[in-house]
Coordinates of C-alpha atoms in Angstrom, one line a residue:
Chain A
X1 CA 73.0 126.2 109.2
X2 CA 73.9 128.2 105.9
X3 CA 77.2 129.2 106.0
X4 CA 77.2 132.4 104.3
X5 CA 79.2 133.1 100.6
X6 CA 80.3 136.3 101.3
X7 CA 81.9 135.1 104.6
X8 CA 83.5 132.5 103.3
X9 CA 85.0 134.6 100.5
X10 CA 86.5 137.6 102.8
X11 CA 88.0 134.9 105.1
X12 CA 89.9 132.6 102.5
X13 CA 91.1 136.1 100.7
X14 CA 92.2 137.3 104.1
X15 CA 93.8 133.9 104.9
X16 CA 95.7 133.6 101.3
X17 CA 97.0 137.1 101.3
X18 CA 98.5 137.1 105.3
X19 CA 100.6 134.2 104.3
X20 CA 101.8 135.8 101.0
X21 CA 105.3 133.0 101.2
X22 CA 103.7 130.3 102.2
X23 CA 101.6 130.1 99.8
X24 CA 103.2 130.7 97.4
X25 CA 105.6 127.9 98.4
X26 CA 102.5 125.6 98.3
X27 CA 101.1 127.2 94.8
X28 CA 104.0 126.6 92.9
X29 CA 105.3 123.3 94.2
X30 CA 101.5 122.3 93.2
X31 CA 102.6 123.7 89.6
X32 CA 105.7 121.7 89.4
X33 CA 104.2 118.4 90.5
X34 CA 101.2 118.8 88.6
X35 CA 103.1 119.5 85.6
X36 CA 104.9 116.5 85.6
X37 CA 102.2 114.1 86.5
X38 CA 100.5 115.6 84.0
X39 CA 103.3 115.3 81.0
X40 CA 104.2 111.9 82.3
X41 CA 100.3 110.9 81.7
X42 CA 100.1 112.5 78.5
X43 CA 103.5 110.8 76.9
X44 CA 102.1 107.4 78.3
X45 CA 98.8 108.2 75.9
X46 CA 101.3 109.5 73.1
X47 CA 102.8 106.2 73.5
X48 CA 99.3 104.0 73.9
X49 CA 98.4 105.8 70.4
X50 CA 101.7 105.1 68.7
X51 CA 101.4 101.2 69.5
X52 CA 97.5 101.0 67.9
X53 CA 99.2 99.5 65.1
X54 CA 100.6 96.5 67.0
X55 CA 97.4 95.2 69.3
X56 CA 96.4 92.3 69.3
X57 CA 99.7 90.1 69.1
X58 CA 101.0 92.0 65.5
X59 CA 104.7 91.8 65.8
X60 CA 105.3 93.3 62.3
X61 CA 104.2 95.1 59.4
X62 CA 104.9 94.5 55.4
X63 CA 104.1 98.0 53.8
X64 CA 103.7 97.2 50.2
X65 CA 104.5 99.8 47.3
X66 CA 101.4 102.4 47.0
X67 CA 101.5 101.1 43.5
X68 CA 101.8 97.6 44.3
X69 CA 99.5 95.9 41.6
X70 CA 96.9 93.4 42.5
X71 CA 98.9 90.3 41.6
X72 CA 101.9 91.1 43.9
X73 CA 99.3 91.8 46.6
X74 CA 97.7 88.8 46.3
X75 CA 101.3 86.4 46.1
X76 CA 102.9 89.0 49.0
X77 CA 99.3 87.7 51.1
X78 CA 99.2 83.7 50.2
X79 CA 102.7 83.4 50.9
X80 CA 102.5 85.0 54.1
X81 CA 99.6 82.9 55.2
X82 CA 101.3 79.7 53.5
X83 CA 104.2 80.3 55.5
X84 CA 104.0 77.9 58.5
X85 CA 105.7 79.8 60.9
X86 CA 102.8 82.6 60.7
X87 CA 99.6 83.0 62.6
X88 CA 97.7 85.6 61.4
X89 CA 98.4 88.5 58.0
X90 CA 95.8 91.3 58.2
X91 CA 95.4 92.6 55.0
X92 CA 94.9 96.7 55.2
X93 CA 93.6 98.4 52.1
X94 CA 94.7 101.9 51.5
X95 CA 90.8 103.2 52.9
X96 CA 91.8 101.4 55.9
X97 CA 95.5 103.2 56.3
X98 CA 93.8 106.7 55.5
X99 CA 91.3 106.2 58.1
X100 CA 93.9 105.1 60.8
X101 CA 96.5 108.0 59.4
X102 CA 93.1 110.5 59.7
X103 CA 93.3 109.3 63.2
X104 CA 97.0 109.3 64.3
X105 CA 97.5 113.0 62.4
X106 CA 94.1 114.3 63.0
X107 CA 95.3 117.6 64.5
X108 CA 97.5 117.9 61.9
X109 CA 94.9 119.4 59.4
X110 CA 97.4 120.8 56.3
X111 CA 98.8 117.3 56.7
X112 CA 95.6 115.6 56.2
X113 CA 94.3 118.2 53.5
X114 CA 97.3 117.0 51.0
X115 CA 97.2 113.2 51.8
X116 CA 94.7 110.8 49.8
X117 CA 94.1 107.2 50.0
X118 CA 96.1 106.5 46.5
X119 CA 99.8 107.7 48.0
X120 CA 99.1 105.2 51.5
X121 CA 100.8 102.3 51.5
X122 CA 98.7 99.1 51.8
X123 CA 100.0 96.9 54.3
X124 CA 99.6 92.9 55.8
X125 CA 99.7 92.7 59.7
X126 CA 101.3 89.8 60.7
X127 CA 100.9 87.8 63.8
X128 CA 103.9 85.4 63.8
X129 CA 103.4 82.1 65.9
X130 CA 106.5 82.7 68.0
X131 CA 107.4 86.1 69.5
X132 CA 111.4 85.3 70.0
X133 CA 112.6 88.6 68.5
X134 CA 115.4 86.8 66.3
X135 CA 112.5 84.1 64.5
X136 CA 110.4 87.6 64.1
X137 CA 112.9 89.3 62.6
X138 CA 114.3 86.6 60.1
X139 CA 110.7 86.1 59.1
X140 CA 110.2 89.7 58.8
X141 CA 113.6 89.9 56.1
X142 CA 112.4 87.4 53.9
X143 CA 109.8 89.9 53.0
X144 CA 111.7 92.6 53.2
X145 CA 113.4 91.3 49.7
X146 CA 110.3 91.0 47.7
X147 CA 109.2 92.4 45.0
X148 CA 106.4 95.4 45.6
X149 CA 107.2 95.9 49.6
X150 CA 108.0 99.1 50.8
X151 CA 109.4 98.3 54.1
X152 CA 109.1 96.2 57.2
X153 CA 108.5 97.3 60.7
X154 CA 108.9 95.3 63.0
X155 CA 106.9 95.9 66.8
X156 CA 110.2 95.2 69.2
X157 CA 111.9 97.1 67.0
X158 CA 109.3 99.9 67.5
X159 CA 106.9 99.5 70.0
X160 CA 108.8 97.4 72.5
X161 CA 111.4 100.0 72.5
X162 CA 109.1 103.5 72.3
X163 CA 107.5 101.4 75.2
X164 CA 110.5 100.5 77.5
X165 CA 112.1 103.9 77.1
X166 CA 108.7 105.6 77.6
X167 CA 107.9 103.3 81.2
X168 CA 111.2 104.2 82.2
X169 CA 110.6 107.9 81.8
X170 CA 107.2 107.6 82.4
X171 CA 107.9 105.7 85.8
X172 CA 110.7 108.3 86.9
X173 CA 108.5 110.9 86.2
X174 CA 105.8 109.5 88.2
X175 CA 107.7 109.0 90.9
X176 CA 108.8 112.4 90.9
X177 CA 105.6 114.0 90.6
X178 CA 104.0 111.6 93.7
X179 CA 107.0 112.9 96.1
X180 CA 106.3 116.3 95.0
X181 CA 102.7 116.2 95.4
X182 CA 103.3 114.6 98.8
X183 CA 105.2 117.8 99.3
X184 CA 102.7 120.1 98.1
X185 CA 100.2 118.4 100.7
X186 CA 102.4 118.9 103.5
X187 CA 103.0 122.1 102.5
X188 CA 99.6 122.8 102.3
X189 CA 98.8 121.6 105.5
X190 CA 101.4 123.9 107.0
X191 CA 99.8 126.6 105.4
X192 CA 96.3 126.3 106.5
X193 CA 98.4 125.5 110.7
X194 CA 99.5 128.3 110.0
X195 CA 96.4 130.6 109.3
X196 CA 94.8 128.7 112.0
X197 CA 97.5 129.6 114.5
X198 CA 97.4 133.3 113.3
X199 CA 93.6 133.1 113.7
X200 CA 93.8 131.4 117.0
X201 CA 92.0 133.6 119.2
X202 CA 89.5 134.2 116.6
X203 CA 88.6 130.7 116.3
X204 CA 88.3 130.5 120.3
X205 CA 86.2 132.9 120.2
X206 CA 84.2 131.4 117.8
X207 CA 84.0 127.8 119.5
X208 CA 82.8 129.9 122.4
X209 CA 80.2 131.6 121.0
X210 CA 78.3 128.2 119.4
X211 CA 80.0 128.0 115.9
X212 CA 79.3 125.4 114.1
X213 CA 82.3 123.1 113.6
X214 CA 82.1 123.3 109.6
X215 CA 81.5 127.1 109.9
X216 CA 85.0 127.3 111.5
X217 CA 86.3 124.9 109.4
X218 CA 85.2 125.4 105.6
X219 CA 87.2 128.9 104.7
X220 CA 90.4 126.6 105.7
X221 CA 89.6 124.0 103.1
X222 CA 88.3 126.3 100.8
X223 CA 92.0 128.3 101.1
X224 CA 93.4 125.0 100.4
X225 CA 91.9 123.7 97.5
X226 CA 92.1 127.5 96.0
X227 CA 95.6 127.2 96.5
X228 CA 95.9 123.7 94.3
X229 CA 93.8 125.2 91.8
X230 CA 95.5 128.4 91.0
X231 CA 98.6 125.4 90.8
X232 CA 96.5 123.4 88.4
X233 CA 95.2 126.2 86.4
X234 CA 99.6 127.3 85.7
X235 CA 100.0 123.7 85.1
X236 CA 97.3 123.5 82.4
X237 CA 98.5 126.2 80.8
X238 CA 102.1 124.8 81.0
X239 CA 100.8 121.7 79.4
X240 CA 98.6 122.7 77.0
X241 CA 101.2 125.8 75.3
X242 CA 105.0 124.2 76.1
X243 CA 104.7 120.7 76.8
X244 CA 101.8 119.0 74.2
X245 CA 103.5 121.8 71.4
X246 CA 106.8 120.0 72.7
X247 CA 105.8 116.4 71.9
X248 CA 104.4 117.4 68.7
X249 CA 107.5 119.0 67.3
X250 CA 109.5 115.9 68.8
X251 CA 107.0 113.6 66.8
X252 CA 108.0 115.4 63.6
X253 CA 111.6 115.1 64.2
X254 CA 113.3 112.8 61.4
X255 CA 116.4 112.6 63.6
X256 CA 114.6 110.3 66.4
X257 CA 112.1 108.0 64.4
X258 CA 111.4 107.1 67.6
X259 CA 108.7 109.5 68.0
X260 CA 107.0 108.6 64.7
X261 CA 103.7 108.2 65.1
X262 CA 103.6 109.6 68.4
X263 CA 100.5 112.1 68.9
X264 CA 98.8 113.6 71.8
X265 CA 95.3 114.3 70.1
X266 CA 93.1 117.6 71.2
X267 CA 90.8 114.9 73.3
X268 CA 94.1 113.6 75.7
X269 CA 95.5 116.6 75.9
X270 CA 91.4 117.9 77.6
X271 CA 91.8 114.1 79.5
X272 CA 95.1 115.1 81.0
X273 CA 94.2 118.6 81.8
X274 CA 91.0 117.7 83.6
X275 CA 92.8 114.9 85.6
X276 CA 95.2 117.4 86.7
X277 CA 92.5 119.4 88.1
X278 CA 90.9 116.6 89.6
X279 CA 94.1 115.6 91.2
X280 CA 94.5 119.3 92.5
X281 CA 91.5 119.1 94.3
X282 CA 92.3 116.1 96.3
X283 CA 95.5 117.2 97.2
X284 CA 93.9 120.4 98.6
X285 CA 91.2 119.4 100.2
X286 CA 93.3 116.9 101.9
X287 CA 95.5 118.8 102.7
X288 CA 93.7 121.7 104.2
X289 CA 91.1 118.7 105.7
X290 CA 93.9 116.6 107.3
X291 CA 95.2 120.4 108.9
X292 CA 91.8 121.1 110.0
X293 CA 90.2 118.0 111.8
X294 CA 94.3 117.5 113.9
X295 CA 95.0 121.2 114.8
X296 CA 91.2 122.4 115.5
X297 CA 89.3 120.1 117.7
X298 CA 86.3 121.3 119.8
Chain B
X1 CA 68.9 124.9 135.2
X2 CA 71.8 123.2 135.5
X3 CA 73.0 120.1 137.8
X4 CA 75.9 117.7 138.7
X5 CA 75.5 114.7 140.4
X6 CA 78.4 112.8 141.5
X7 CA 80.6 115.0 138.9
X8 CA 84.4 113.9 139.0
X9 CA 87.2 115.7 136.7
X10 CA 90.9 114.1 137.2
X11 CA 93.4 115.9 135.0
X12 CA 96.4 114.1 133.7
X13 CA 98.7 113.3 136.9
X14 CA 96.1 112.0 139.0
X15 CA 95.2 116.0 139.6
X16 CA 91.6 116.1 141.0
X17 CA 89.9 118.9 140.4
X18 CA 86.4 118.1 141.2
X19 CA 85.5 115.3 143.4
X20 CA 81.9 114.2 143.7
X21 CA 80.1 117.0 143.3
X22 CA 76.4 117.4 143.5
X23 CA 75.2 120.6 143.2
X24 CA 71.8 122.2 141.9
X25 CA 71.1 125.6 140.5
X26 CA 67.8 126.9 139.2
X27 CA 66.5 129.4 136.4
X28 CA 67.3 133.1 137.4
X29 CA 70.1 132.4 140.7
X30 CA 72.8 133.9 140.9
X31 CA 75.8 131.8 142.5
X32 CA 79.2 132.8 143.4
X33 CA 82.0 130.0 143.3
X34 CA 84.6 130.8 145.6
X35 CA 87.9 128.5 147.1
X36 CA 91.6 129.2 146.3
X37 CA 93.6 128.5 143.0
X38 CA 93.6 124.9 142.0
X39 CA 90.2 124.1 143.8
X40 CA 88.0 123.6 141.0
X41 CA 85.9 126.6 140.4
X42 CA 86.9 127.2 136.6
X43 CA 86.7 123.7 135.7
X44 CA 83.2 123.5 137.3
X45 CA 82.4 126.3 134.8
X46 CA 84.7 124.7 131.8
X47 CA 82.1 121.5 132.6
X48 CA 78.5 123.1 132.2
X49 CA 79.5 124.5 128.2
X50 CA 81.7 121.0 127.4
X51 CA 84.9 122.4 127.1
X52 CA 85.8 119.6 129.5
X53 CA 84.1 116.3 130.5
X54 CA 83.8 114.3 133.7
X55 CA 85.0 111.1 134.5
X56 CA 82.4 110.3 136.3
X57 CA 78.8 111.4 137.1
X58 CA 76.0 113.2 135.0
X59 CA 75.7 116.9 134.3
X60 CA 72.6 118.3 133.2
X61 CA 71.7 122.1 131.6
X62 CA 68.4 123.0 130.6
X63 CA 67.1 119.8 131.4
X64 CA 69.5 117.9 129.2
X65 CA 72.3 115.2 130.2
X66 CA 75.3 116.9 128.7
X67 CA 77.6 114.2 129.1
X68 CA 75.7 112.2 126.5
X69 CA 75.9 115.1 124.0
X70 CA 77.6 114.7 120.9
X71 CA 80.2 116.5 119.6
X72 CA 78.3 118.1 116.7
X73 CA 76.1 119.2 118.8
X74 CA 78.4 120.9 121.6
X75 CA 78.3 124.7 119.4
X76 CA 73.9 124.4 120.1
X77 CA 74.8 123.9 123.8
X78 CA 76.9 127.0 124.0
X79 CA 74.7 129.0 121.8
X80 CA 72.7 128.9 125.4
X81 CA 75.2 129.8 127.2
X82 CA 77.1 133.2 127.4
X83 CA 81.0 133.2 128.8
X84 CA 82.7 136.0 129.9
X85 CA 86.7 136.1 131.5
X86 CA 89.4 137.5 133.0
X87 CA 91.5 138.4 130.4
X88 CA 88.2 139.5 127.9
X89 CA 89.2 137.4 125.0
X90 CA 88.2 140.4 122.8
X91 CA 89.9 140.7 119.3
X92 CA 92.8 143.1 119.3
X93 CA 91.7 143.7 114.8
X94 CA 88.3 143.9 115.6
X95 CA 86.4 147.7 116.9
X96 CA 84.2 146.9 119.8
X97 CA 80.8 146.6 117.2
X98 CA 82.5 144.2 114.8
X99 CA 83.6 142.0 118.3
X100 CA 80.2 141.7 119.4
X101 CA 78.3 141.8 115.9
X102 CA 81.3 138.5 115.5
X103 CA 79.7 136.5 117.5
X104 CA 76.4 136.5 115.8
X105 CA 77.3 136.2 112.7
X106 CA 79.4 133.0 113.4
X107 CA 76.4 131.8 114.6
X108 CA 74.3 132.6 110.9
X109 CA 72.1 135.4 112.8
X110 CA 71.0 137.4 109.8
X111 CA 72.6 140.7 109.1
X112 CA 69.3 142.8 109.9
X113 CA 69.3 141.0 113.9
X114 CA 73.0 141.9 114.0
X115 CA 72.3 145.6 112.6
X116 CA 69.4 145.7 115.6
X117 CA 70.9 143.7 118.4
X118 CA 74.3 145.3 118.8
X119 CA 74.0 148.9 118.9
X120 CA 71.0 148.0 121.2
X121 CA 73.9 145.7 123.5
X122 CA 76.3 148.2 124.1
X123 CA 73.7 150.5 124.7
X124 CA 72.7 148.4 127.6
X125 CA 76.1 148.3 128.9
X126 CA 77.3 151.6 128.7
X127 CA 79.3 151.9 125.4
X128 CA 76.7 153.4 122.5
X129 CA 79.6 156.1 122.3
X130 CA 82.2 153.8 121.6
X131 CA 80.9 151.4 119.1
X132 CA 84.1 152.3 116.4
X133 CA 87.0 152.4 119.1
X134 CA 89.1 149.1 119.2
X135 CA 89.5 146.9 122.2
X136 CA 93.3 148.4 122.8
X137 CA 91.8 152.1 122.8
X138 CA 89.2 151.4 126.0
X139 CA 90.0 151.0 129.7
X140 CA 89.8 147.8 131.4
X141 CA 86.5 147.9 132.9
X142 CA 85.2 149.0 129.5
X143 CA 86.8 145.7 127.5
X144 CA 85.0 143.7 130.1
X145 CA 81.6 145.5 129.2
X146 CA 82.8 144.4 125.6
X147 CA 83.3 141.0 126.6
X148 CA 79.7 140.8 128.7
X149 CA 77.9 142.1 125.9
X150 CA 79.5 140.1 123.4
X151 CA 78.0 137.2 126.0
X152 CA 74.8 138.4 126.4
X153 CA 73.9 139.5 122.7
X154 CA 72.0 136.5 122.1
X155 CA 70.2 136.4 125.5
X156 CA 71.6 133.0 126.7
X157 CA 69.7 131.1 129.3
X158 CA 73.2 130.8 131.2
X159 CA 75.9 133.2 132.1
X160 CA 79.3 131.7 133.0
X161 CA 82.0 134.6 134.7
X162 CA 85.3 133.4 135.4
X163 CA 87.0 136.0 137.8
X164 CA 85.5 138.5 135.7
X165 CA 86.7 141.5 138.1
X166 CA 90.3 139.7 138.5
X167 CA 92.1 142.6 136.3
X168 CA 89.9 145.5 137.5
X169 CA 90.3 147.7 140.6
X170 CA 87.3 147.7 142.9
X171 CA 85.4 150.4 141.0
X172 CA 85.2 149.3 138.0
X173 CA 84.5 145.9 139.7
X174 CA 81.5 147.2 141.1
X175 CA 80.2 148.5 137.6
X176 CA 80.8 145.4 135.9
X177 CA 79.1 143.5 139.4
X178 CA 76.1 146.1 139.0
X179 CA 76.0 145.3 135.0
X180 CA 75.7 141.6 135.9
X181 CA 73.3 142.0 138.5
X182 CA 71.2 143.7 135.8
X183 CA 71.7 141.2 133.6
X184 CA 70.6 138.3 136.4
X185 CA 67.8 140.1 136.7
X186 CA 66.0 139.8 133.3
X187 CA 65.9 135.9 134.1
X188 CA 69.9 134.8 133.1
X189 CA 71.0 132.0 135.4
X190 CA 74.6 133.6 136.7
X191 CA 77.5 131.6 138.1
X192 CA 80.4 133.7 138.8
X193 CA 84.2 132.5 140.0
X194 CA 85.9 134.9 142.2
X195 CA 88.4 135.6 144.3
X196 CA 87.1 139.3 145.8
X197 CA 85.5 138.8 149.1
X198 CA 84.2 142.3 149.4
X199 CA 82.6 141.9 145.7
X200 CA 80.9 138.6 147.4
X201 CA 80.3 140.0 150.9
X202 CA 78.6 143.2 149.4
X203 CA 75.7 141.5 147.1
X204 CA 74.9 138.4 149.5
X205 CA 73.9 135.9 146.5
X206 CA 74.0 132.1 146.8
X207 CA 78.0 131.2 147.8
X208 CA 79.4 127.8 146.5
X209 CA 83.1 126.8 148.1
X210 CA 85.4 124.3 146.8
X211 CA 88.1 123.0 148.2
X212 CA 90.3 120.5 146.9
X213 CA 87.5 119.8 144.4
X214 CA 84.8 119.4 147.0
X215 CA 82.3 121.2 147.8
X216 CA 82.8 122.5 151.6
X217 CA 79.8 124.8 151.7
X218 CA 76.6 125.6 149.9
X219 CA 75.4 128.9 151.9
X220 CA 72.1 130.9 150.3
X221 CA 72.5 134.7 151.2
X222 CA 76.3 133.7 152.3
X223 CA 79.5 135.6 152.3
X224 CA 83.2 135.0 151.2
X225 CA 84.3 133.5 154.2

């Protein structure tokens, strides 16, 4: 049987606007939650694009001079790959670094517009044999000293410590987010007890009468999952003009190098918002599912 | 039309309220169910439309063993069969053409049978004049011609009363008897619990008495007592 739009349409508004509280209990604790799942997600892809550099088993990087001449290349590379305590050096031409900065920076279009490939540093990636932070690092100063390098990063300097900070937040975060979608599901499922309770005799009525289960059913779960979604639709705004703006300006900030190289690109920012959604449609329909098939049996 | 054989219903407790019952009704009777509180008569009626199920024994309506029905299909069973009660069960928000236009369009009639049909209803039962009042705003008698046409409005084969006169005075209970009577007549199977004996003793129908959840007597013609 066709259950009919405009039905369906005049019942949910009905429903959403008796319970004006309630729901908007349930709306913005979906806001909160979804906001934090959401900025938790999106710092763990800031993070995942701020370690590119270090797949792979790199556990630091000589940046030579950007005017480095060929000969001091070539020494900085065969005594890097002479030295027995080394794996693997990557050599990475200054093409190579543009197209990997293009990437990192490639919302940052004034940025881009003033950089060439002549002012990138070329650099080795080096793959050590041993991983012990102290044998890394000592290996790592050696070069430090030479003639024609820049600088030295090293990965647990970096990486190992953008990662452990960022899992701990990232985990707390999580955490929080999962107990307070939990909430907004109960909540939810409150709501729609509620508008089935204050729609009792109406829905007695209608079991009496020969209405389809779903008919009785669906404006519940459709009130539900509107509910999440108006949540979801605050929380994408929320994330895409305070908290990705946010992370930006905190990956520009010379005062926490920590944060160097840390982008959330246009294409995570449309992966986080559309998970969000997603996610707010499961908790709804969940919800508002869970309220339907306990509190309205035939 | 419809029939139990061997139908037991034990409530919670070890409460009987029907004990091997075999009983047979056919298209078109119209059968009173009489007996004091507690013996059985709504839950005989709460039986033939599945809001209950028996222990034991089969129950058929329209040919079909109910007991085997599933649960999806429970709303196609009622759509046969109209219900009307003591207390109305009208909506209080609801003006007496949006109450009976309610219950087909919960059931996807289309909007031009609803535009037809219920005008044409309360016509039948006495209350073209009153189509815009609300439930709240009509005498008793009158929410009870609400309540039959809201039954009727999509001709079940099956009528189910339960002490449909209980809240009336005698009356008004014989304009709601002579409106069911009316409505036996164009070929609903009727079965009516009540209490009034002069309601009963007056139109000489088929009388069914439980006691205890038993059947005690099964009289053609019969009266209350």
């Amino acid at each position: 049987m066709a259950i009919k739009v405009d039905y369906v349409v005049r019942e949910t508004a009905a429903n959403l606007t008796r319970n004006i509280t309630l729901t908007l209990a349930s709306v913005l604790t979906v806001v909160v939650s979804l906001t934090l799942f959401g900025s938790a997600f999106m710092l763990n892809q800031g993070v995942n694009n701020a370690n590119d550099r270090f797949k792979g088993g790199i556990e630091f990087i000589v940046y030579l001079q950007p005017d480095a001449s060929q000969e001091v290349i070539d020494s900085i590379g065969k005594s890097l790959r002479e030295n027995p305590d080394v794996e693997r050096a990557d050599f990475v031409n200054k093409d190579e670094t543009l197209v990997e900065f293009r990437r990192l920076f490639k919302d940052s279009r004034q940025l881009l517009e003033s950089i060439t490939a002549d002012i990138l540093p070329p650099s080795f990636r080096v793959a050590p044999k041993t991983q012990d932070p102290d044998v890394v690092q000592a290996i790592g100063d050696i070069y430090r000293q030479k003639a024609g390098v820049y600088d030295v990063i090293f990965a647990f300097e970096v990486v190992k410590r953008i990662q452990e900070t960022f899992n701990k937040i990232g985990v707390r975060f999580l955490v929080a987010s999962a107990l307070l979608l939990l909430a907004a599901l109960l909540l939810i499922l409150n709501t729609i007890r509620v508008a089935m309770f204050a729609r009792r005799r109406e829905i007695e009525v209608m079991k009496l009468v020969g209405a389809t289960n779903w008919f009785i059913r669906v404006p519940f779960i459709v009130e539900g999952i509107i509910q999440t979604l108006i949540g979801a639709g605050v929380a994408v705004l929320a994330m895409t003009f305070v908290i990705r703006p946010f992370i930006d300006e905190l990956s520009q900030d010379r005062v926490l190098p920590i944060f160097q190289g840390f982008v959330v690109t246009d294409a995570n920012l449309l992966f986080t918002n559309l998970l969000v959604v997603a996610v707010a449609v499961l908790i709804g329909a969940i919800g508002s599912a869970v309220a339907v098939s306990r509190f309205l049996d035939v | 039309m419809i029939k139990l054989e061997n139908v037991s219903k034990i409530y919670k407790g070890d409460v009987v309220a029907l004990q091997d019952a075999s009983v047979e009704v056919e298209k078109g009777e119209f059968v009173f169910l009489v007996g004091a509180s507690g013996s059985g008569k709504s839950t005989f009626l709460r039986l033939v439309n599945k809001e209950e199920s028996p222990e034991q024994g089969r129950i058929y309506v329209a040919g079909k063993d109910i007991a085997a029905l599933s649960a999806w299909k429970i709303p196609y069973l009622r759509r046969n069969i109209g219900s009307v009660f003591q207390d109305f069960k009208l909506l209080t928000n609801k003006t007496v053409y949006e109450n009976v236009a309610f219950a087909l369009e919960v059931i996807g009639r289309p909007r031009h049978v609803v535009k037809t049909q219920v005008p044409a209803i309360l016509e039948l039962v006495g209350l073209g004049k009153k189509m815009g009042n609300f439930p709240n705003e009509l005498s008793g008698g009158e929410q009870q011609r609400v309540s039959i046409a809201r039954a009727f409005v999509n001709r079940p084969l099956i009528l189910l009363a339960d002490e449909p006169t209980g809240n009336l005075d005698p009356a008004t209970s014989v304009g709601i008897m002579r409106l069911l009577d009316r409505i036996n007549r164009t070929g609903t199977t009727v079965l009516m619990a009540t209490h009034d004996r002069s309601i009963v003793d007056t139109m000489r129908r088929r009388v069914i008495e439980l006691d205890r959840g038993s059947i005690i007597r099964d009289q053609s013609r019969g009266v209350y007592e």
